Short mmCIF file of C-alpha atoms in Angstrom, two decimals:
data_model
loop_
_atom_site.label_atom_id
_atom_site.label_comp_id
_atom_site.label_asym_id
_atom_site.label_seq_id
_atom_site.Cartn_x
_atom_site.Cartn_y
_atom_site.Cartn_z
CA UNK A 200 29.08 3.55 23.44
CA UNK A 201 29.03 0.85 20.67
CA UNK A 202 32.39 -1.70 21.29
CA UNK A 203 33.32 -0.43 17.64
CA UNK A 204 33.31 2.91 18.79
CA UNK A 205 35.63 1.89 21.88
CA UNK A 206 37.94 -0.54 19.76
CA UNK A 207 38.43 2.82 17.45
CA UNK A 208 39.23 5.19 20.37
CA UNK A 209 41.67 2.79 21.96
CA UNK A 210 43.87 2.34 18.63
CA UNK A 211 44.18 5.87 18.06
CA UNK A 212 44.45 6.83 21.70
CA UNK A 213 47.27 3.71 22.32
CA UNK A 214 50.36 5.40 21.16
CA UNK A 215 48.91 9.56 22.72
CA UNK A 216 48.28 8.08 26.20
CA UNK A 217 51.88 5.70 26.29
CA UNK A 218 53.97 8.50 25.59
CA UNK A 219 52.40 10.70 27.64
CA UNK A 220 52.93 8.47 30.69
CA UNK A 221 56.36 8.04 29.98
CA UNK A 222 57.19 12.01 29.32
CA UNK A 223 55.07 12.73 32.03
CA UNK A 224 56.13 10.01 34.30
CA UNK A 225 60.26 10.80 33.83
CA UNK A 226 59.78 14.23 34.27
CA UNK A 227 58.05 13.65 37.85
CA UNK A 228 61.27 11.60 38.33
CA UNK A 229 63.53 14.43 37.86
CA UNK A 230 61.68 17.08 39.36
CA UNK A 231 61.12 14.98 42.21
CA UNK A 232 65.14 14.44 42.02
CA UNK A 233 65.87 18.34 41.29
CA UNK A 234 62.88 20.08 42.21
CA UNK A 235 61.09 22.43 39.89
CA UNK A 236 63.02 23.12 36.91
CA UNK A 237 63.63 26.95 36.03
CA UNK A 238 62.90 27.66 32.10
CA UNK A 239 66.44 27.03 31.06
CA UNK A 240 66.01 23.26 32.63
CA UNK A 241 62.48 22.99 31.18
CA UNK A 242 63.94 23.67 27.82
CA UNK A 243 66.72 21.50 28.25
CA UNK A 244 64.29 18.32 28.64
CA UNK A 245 62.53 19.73 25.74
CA UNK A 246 65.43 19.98 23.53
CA UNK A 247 66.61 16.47 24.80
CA UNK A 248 62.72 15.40 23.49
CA UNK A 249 62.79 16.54 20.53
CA UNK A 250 66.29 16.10 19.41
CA UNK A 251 65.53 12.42 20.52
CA UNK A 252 62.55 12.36 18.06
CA UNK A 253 64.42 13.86 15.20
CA UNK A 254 66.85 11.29 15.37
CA UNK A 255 64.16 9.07 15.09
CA UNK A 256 62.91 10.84 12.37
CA UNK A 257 65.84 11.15 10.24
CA UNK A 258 66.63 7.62 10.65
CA UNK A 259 63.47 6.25 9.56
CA UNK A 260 62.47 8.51 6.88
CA UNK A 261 66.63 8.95 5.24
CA UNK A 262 66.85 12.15 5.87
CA UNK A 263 65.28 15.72 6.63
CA UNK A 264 64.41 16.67 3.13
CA UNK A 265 62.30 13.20 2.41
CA UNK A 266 58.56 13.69 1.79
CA UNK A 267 56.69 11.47 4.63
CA UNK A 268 53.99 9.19 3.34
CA UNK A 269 51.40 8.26 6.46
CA UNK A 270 50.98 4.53 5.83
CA UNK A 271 47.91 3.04 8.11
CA UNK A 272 49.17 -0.14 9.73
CA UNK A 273 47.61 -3.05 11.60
CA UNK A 274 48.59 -4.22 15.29
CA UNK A 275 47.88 -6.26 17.71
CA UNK A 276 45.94 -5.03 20.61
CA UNK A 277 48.73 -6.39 22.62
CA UNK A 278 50.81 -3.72 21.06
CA UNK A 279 48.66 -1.08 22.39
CA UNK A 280 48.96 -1.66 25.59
CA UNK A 281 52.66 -0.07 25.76
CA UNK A 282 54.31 -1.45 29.68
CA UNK A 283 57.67 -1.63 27.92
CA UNK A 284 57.52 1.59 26.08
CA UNK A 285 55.68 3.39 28.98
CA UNK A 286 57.56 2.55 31.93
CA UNK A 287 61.21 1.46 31.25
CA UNK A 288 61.77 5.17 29.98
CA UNK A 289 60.71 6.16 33.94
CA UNK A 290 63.10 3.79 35.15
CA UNK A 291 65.88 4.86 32.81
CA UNK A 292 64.99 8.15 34.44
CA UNK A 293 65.64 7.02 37.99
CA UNK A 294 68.78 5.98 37.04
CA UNK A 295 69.41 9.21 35.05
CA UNK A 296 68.52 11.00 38.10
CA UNK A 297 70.99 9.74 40.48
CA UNK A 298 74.31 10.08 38.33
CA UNK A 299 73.74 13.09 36.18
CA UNK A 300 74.01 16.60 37.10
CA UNK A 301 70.84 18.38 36.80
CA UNK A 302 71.26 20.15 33.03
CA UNK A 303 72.67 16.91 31.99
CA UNK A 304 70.05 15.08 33.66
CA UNK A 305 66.92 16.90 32.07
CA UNK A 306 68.76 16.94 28.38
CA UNK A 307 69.43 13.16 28.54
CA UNK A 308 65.92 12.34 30.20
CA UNK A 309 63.80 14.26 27.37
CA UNK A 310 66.33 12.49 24.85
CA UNK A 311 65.81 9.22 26.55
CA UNK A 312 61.92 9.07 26.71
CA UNK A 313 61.71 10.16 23.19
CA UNK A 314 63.73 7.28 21.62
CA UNK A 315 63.07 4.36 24.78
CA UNK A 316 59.48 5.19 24.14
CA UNK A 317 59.32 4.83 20.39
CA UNK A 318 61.94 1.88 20.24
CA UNK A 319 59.90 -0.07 22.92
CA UNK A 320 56.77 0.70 21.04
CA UNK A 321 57.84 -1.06 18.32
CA UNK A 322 59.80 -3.89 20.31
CA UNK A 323 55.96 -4.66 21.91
CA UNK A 324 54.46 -4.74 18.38
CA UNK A 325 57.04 -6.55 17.52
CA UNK A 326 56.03 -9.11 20.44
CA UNK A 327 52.50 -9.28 19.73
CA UNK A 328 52.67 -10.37 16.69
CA UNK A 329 55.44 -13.14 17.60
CA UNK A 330 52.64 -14.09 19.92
CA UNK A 331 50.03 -13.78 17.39
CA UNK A 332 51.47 -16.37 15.03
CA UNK A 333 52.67 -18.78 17.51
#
């Protein structure tokens, strides 16, 4: 394996691997708070996710009707490595856990990942390149 080969795996694996430790991480939180969920709990962390992303979405891109236009951006390789982004959204989970009922819990904790982890994401780029011109 060539070390351009590895630098090109680890930018496009960065932001895949840091929000999978955070989704995957929070949900072991809850379940480890509620047990198992049953399918309507599943689909209540779900929905949290992914209305968490769409307000993302609309936010950055004005609306739901705006064409999206991929724009390939440079970082840091401090802003790969994702601590903020991948582990405050566990620990905002915890927290979750303990004072929310359990449908309230898994909607707010899918929610909660999905904008802590892409907020934090861009905090930490945000950092790197502080750090990277200082």
């Amino acid at each position: 394996m060539t070390q351009k080969f590895l630098k090109s795996m680890l930018a496009e694996e960065s932001r895949a691997y840091g929000f999978t430790i955070s989704f995957w991480g929070s949900g072991a939180v809850l379940v480890n708070t509620f047990g198992v969920p049953n399918t309507p709990l599943a689909l209540m962390y779900g929905l949290g996710a992914v209305t968490g992303f769409g307000m993302l979405a609309v936010n950055s891109f004005g609306g739901v009707t705006t064409e999206v236009q991929e724009e390939k951006s440079n970082y840091m390789a401090l802003g790969t490595i994702h601590y903020l982004a991948s582990l405050l959204p566990i620990i905002i989970a915890g927290f979750i856990a303990r004072h929310l009922s359990a449908p309230s819990a898994f909607f707010i904790g899918g929610l909660s990942v999905s904008l802590l982890y892409n907020i934090l994401a861009v905090l930490e780029e945000d950092i790197s390149e502080l750090l990277h011109r200082a």
